[in-house]
Coordinates of C-alpha atoms and ligand atoms in Angstrom, one line a residue:
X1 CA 173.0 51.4 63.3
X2 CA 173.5 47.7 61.3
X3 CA 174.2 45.0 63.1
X4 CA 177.3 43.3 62.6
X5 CA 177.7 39.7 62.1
X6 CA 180.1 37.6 63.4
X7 CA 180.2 33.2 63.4
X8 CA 181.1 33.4 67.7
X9 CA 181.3 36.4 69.7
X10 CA 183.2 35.9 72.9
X11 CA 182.4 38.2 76.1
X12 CA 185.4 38.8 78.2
X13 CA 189.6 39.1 77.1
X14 CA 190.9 37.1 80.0
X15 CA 192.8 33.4 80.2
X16 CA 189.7 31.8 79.2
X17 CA 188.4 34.2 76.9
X18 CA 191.0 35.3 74.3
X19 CA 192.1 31.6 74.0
X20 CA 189.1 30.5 73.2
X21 CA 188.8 33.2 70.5
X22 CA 192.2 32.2 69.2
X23 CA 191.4 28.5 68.8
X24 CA 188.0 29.5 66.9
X25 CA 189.9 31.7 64.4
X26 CA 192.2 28.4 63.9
X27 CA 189.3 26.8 63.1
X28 CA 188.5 28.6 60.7
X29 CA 185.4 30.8 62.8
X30 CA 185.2 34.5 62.2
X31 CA 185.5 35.7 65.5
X32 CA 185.0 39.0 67.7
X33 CA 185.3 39.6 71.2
X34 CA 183.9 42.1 73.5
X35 CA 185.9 43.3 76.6
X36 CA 185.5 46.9 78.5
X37 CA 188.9 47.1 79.2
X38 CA 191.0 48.9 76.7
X39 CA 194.1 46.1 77.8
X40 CA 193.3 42.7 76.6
X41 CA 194.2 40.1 79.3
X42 CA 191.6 40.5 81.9
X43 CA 192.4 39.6 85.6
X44 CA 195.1 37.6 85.0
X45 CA 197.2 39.7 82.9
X46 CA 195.9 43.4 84.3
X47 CA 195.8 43.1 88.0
X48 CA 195.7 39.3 88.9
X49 CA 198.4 36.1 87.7
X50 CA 201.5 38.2 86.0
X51 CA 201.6 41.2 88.0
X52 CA 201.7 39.8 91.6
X53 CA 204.5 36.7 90.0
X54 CA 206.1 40.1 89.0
X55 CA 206.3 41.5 92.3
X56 CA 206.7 37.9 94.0
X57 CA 210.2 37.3 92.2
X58 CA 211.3 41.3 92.5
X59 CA 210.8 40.7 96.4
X60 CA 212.5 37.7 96.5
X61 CA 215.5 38.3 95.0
X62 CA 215.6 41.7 97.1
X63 CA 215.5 39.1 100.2
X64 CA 217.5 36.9 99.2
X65 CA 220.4 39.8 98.6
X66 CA 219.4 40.7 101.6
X67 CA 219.3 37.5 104.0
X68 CA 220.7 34.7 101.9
X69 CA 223.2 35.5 99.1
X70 CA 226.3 35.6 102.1
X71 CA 226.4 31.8 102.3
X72 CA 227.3 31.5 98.8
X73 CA 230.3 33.8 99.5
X74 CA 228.9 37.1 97.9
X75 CA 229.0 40.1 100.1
X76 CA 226.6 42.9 99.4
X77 CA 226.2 46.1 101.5
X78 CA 223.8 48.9 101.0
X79 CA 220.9 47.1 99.4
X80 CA 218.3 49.2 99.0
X81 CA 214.6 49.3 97.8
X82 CA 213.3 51.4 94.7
X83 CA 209.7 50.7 95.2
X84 CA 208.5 52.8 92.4
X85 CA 211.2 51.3 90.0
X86 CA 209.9 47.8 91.4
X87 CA 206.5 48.8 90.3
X88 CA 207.4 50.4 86.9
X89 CA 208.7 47.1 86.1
X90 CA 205.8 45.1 86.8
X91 CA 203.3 47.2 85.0
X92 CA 206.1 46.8 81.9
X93 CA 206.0 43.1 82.4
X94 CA 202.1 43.2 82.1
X95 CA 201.9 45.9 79.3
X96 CA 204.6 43.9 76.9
X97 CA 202.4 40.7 77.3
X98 CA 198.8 42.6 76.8
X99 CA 200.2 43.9 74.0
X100 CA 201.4 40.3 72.6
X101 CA 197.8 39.6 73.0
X102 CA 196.9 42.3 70.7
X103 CA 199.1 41.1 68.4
X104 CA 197.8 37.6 68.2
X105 CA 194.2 38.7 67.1
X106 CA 195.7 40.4 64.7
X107 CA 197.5 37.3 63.6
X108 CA 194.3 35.6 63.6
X109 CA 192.1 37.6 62.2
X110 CA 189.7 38.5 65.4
X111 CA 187.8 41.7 65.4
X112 CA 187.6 43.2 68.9
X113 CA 185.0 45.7 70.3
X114 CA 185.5 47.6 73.5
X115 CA 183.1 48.5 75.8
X116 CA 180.6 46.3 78.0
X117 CA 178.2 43.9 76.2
X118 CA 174.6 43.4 77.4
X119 CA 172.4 40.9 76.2
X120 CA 169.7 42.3 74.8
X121 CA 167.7 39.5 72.7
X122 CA 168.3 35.8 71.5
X123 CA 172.2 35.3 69.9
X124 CA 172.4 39.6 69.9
X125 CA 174.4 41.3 71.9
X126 CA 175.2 45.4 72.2
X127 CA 178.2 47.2 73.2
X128 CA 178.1 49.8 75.3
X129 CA 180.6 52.4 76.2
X130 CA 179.3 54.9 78.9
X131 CA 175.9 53.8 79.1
X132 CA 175.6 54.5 75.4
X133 CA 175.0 52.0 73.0
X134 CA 178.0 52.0 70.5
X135 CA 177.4 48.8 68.5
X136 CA 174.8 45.9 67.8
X137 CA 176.5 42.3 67.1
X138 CA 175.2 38.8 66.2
X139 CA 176.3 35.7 66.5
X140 CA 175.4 32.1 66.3
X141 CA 177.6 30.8 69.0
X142 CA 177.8 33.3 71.8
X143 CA 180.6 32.2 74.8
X144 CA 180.5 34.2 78.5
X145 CA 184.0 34.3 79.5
X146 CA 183.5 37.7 82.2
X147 CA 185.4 36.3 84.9
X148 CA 185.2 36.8 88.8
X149 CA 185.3 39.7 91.1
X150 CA 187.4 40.3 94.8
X151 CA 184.7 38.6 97.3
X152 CA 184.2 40.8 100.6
X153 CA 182.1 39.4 103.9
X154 CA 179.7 41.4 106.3
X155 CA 180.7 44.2 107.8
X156 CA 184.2 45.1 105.3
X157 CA 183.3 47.2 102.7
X158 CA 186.1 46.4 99.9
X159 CA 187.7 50.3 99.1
X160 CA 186.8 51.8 102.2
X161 CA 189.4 53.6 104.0
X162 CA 192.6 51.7 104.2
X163 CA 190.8 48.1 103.1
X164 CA 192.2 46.8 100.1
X165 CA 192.0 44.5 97.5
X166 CA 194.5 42.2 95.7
X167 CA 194.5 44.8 92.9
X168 CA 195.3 47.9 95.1
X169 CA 197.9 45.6 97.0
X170 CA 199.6 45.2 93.6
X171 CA 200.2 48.9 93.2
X172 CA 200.9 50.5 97.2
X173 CA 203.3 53.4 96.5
X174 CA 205.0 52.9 99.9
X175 CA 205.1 49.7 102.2
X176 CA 202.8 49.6 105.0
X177 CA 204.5 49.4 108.1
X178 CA 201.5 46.8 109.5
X179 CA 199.2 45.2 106.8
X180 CA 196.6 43.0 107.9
X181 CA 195.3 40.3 105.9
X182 CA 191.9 38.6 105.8
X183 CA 192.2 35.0 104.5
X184 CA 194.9 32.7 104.3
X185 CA 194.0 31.4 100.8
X186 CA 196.2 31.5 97.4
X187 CA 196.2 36.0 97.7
X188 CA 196.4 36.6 101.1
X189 CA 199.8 34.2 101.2
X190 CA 201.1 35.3 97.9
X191 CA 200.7 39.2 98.5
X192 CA 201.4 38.9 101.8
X193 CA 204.8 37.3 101.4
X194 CA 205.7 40.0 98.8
X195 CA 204.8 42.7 101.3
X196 CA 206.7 41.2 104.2
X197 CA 209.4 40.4 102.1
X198 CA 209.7 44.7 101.6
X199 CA 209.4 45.4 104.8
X200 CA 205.8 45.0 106.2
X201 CA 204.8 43.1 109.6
X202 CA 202.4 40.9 107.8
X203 CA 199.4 39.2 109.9
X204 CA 197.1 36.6 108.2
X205 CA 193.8 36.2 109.7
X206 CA 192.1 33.2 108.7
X207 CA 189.0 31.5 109.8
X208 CA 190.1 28.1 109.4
X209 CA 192.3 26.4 111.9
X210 CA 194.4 26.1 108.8
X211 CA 196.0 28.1 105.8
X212 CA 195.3 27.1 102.4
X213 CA 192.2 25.1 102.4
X214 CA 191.9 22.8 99.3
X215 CA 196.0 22.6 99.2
X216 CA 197.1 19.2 100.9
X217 CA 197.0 19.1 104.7
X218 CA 200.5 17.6 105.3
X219 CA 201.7 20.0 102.5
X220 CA 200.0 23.1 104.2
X221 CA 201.4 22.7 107.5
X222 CA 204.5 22.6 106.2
X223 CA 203.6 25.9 104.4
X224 CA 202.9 27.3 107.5
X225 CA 206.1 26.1 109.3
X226 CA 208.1 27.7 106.5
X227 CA 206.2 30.8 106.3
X228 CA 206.3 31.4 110.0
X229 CA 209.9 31.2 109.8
X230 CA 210.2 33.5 107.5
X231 CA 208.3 36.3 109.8
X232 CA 204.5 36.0 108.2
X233 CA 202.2 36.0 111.6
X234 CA 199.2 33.6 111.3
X235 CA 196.0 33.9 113.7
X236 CA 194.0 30.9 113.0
X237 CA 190.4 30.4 114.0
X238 CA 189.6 33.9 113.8
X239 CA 186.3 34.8 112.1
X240 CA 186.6 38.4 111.1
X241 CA 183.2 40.6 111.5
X242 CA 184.0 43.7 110.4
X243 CA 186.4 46.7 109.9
X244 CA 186.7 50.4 111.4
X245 CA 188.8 52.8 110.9
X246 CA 190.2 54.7 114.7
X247 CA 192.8 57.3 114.7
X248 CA 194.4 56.5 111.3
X249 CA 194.7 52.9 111.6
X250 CA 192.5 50.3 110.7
X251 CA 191.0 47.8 113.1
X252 CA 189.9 44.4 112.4
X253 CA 187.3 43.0 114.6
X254 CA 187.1 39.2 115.1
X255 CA 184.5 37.3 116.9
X256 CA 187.0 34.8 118.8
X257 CA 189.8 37.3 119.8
X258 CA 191.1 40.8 120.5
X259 CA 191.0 43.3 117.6
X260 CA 194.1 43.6 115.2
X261 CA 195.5 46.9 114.2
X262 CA 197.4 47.8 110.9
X263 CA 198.3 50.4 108.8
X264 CA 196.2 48.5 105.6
X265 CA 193.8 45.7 105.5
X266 CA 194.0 43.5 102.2
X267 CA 191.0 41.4 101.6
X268 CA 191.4 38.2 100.1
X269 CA 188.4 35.7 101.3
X270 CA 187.9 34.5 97.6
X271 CA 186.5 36.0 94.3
X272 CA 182.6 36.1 93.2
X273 CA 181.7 35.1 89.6
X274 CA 181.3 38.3 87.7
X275 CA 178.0 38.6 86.0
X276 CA 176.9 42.1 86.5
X277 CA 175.2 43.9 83.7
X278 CA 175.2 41.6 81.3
X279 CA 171.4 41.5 80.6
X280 CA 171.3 37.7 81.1
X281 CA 167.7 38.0 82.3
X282 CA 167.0 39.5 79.0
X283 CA 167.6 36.3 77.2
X284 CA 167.3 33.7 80.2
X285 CA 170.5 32.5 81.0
X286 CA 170.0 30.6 84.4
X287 CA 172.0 31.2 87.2
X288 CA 172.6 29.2 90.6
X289 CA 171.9 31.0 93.8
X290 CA 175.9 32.2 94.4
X291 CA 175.5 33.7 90.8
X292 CA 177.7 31.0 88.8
X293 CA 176.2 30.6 85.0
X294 CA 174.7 27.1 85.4
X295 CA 176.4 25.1 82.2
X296 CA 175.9 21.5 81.2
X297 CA 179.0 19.3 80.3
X298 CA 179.7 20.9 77.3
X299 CA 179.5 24.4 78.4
X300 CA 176.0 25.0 77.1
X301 CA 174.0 28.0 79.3
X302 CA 170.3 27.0 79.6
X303 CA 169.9 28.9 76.2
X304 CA 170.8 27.3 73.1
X305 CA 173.8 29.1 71.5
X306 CA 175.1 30.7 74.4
X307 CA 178.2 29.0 76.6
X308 CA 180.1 29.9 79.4
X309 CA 183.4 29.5 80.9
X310 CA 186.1 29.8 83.3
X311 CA 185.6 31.9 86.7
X312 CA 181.9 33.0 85.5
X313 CA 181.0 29.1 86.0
X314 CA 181.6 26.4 89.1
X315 CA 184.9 25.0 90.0
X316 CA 188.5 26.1 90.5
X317 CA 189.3 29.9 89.8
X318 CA 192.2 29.3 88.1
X319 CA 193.7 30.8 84.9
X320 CA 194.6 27.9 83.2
X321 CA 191.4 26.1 83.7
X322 CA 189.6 28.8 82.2
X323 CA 192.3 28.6 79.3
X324 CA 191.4 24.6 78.6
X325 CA 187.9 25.0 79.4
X326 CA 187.7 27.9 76.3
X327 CA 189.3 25.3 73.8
X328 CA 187.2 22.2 75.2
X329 CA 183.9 24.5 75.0
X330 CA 185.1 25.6 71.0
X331 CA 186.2 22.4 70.2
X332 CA 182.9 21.0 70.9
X333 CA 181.3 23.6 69.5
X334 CA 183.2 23.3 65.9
X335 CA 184.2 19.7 65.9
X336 CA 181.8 17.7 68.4
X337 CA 184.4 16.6 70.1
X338 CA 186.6 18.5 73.0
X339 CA 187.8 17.8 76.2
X340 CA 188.8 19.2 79.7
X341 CA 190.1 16.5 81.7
X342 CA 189.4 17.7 85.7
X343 CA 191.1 15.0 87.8
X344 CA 194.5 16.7 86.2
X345 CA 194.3 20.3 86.6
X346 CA 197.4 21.3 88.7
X347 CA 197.5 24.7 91.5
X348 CA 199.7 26.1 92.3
X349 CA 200.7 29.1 95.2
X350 CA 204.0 30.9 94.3
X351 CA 205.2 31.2 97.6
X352 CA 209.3 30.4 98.6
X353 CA 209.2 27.5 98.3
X354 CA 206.5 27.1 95.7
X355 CA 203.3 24.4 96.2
X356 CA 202.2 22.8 93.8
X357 CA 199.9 20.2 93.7
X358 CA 197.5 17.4 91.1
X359 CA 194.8 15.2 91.4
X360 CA 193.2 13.9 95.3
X361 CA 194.6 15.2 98.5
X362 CA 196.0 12.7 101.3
X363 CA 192.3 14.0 103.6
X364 CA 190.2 13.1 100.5
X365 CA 191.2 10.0 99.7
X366 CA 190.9 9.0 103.1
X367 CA 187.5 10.1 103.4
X368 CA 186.6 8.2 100.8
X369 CA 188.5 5.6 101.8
X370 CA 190.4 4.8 98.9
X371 CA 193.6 2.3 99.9
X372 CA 196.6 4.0 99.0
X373 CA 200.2 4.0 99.3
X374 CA 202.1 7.1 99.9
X375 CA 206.0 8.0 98.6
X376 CA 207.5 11.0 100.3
X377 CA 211.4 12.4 99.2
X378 CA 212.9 15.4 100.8
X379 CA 214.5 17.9 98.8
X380 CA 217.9 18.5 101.7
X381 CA 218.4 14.3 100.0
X382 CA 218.3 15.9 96.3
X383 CA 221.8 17.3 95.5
X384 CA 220.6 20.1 92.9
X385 CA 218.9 21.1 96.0
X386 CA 221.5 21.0 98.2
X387 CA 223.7 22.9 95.4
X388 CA 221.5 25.6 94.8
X389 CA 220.9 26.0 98.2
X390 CA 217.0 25.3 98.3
X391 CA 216.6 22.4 100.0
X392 CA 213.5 22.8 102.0
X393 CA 210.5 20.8 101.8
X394 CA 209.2 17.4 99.4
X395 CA 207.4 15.3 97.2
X396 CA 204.2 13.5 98.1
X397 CA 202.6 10.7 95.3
X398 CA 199.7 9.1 96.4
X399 CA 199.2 5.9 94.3
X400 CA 196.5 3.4 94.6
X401 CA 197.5 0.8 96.6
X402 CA 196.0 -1.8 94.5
X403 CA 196.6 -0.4 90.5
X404 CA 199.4 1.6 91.4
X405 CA 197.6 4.2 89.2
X406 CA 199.0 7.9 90.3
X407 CA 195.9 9.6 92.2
X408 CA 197.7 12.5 93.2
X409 CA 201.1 14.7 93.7
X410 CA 201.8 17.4 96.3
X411 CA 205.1 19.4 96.1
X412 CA 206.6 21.9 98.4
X413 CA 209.8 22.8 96.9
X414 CA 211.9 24.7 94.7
X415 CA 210.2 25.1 91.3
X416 CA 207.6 23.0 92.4
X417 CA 205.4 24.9 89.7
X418 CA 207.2 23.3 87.1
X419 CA 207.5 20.0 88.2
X420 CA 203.9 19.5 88.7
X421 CA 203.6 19.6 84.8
X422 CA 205.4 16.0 84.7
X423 CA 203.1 14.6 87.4
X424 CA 200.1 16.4 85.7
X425 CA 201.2 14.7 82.4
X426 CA 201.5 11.4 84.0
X427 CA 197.8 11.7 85.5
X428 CA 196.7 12.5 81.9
X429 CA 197.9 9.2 80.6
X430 CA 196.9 7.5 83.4
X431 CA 200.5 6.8 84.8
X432 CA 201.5 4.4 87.7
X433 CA 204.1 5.5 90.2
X434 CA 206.5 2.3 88.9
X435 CA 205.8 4.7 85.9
X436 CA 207.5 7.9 86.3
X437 CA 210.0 5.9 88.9
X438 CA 211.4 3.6 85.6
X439 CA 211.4 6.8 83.8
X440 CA 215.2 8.2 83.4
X441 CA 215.3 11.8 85.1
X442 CA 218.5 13.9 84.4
X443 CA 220.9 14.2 86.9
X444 CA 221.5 16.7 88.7
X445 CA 217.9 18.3 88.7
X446 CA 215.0 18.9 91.1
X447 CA 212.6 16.4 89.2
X448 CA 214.7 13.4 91.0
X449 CA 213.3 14.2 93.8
X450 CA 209.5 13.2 92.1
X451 CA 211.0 9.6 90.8
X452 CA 212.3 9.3 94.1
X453 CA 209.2 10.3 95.7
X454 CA 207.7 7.3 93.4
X455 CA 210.1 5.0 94.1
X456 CA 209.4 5.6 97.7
X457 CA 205.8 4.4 97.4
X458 CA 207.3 0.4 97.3
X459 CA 210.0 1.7 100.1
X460 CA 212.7 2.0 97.8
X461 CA 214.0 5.4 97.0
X462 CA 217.2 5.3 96.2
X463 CA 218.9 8.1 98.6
X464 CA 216.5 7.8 101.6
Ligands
NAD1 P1 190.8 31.5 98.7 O1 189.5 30.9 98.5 O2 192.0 30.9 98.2 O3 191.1 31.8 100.3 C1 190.2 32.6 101.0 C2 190.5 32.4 102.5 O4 189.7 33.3 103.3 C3 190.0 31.0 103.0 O5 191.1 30.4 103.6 C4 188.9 31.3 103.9 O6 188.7 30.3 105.0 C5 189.2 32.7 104.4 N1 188.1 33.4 105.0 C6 186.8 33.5 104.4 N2 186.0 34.3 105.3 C7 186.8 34.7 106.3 C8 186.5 35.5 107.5 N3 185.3 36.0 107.7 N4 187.5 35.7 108.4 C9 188.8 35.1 108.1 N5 189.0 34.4 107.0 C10 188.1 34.1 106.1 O7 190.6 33.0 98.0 P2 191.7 34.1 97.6 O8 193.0 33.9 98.2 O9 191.0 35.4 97.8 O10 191.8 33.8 96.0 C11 190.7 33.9 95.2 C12 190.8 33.0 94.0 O11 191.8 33.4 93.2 C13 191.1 31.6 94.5 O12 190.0 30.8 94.1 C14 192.3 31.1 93.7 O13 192.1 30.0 93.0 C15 192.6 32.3 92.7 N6 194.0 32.6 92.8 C16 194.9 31.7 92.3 C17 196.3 32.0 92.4 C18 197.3 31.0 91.9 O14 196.9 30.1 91.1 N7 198.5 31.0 92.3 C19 196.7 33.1 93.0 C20 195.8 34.1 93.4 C21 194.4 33.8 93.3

């Protein structure tokens, strides 16, 4: 068998991966990339990101027929659930965007293998497909872009009887009358609003004696408020030990508390880089001791030629992160010069209302100290609010309370997904809140509420 040679060969098809293959081929680099799916797209695309928004906005128009459309003065009897048709249209959602990925390495020229690559010497990699060896490829520059994996804890074994993770709760063919679900993070809140939205009686467990650790305090409380409201059950403080199955059901065991019963169990207490059979200790590529791919500023492993980004190295687990961190890590590589900029990487949890947040939390600057002053607008004073009938929670900006400099924006809202992209912007450029407040925002829209939010860190929003 000849070895083929490539200029970069990237390992892994997801977020981070494919874009980073697509901005070397607009660079001029010819490219390949190695990933064992036969669907480009990786977590995101398959079974992570678009399937689960799919479902989250199918279940939330099916409740808001359901519970909310009446006060607009629309009456609708005999709503009813298709589950199956639900689903069909999700996997159609995923399929017509893996397929536009497909499409753009055409467009650009990238040759892509399937099957799973292993290291095997310095800048060689095979491809295997069943344990067989299928093809040998070299490159100079060689990026790891495999992702993460579901996490589990002691004592739940991920696929066992009637424990689940986020990728089986994207696909259940009838809704659980009881799930149970282990961590209140970004999954458990996400899939656990779209199955209690069907019909499920949804219970979070969550060791913290709070949901959404990392998301603003002030803003997850709120969260939690709404949430509750809206029927999710949430028991705090509870450390869960294990799982058994008794007479059909499943039974979570908790060390502080009695045990919980459902129908299903979805685990979601965070993902684990994913770094399996890649013959890294073949070549050298160091690791730390939780299994993230130790990399240097520019993304370089601890042998030359070889990079690594996105879930597979430290720091948030987010799509879009991976996505800048492939550019930044090409860029460097072709041009000397790239850049990710990490202060201004926005999250956010696609919940009704969405959160979204950039830059320091209220907690963090505090315990650091940092002197700032705070601007807070509710959306029930925003009138596009009001007339779209979404007028639940608000706008935080932190600004320094010296520079005015912008340190940090937390939204609970409607569409607070999309507004967090004019805070992140204004981070980027290193934006004061006098900034965005003397900047004109259309009226009537949901992005008044942020320059109102900035004008209320000097006290003087306008409608408050
Ligand atoms: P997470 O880290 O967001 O939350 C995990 C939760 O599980 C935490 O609250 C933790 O305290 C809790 N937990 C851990 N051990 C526990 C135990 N023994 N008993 C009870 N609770 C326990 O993880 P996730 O929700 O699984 O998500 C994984 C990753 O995927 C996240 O890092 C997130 O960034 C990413 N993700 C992002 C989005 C998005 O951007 N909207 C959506 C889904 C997932």
């Amino acid at each position: 068998m000849s070895t083929k040679k490539h200029q970069m060969i990237v390992i892994g098809a997801g977020p981070g991966g494919y874009v980073a293959a697509i901005r070397a081929a607009q660079l001029g680099m010819d490219v390949a990339v190695i990933d064992k799916n036969k669907v480009l797209g990786g977590t995101c695309l398959r079974i992570g990101c678009i399937p689960s928004k799919a479902l989250l906005e199918s279940s939330e128009k099916y409740e808001e027929i359901q519970k909310h459309i009446s006060v607009h003065g629309i009456d609708v009897k005999g709503v009813s659930l298709d589950l199956e048709k639900m689903l069909k249209r999700k996997d159609k959602v995923t399929q017509g965007l893996t397929k536009g990925i497909e499409a753009l390495f055409k467009k650009n020229k990238i040759t892509r293998y399937q099957g799973e690559a292993k290291f095997t010497k310095d800048k060689t990699v095979v491809v295997e497909s069943g344990g067989v060896k299928v093809e040998e490829l070299e490159a100079e520059h060689i990026i790891i872009a495999t992702g993460s994996r579901p996490a589990t804890i002691s004592g739940v074994e991920l696929d066992a009887e009637g424990v689940d993770t986020s990728t089986d709760a994207l696909s259940y063919n009838e809704v659980p009358k009881q799930l149970a679900v282990i961590g209140a993070g970004y999954i458990g809140i996400e899939l656990g609003s779209v199955w209690r939205r069907l019909g499920a009686e949804v219970t979070v467990v969550e060791y913290l004696d709070r949901i959404l650790p990392g998301i603003d305090g002030e803003v997850a409380k709120e969260a939690q408020k709404l949430l509750t409201k809206q029927g999710l059950k949430f028991e705090l403080r509870s450390r869960v030990q294990g799982t058994k199955i008794e007479k059909g059901k499943v039974i979570i065991e908790r060390r502080n508390g009695d045990p919980i019963e459902a129908d299903r169990v979805l685990v979601a207490v965070g993902r684990a880089p994913y770094a399996l059979n890649l013959g890294l200790e073949n070549i050298g590529v160091k690791r730390d001791d939780r299994g993230w791919v130790i990399v240097d500023d520019d993304y370089k492993t601890s042998v030359e030629g070889v990079y690594a980004i996105g879930d597979v190295i430290p720091g948030p687990m987010l799509a879009h992160k991976a996505e800048e961190e492939g550019v930044a890590c090409v860029e460097k590589i072709v041009t000397g010069f790239g850049h990710v900029n990490y202060a201004a990487i926005p999250a956010v949890v696609y919940t009704h209302p969405e959160i979204a947040a950039v830059g320091k939390t209220e907690d963090e600057l505090k315990d650091k100290a940092i002197e700032y002053r705070k601007g807070k607008f509710p959306f029930i004073a925003n009138g596009r609010a009001k007339a779209i009938e979404y007028a639940e929670g608000f706008v935080k900006i932190l600004a320094h309370a010296k520079t005015d400099r912008v340190l940090g924006v937390h939204i609970i809202g409607p569409h607070a997904g999309d507004l967090i992209a004019e805070c992140a912007a204004a981070m980027e450029f290193g934006a004061s809140s006098e900034d965005i407040a003397r900047t004109c925002h259309a009226h009537p829209t949901l992005s008044e509420a942020v320059k109102e939010a900035a004008l209320a860190t000097e006290d003087r929003a306008i409608h408050m």
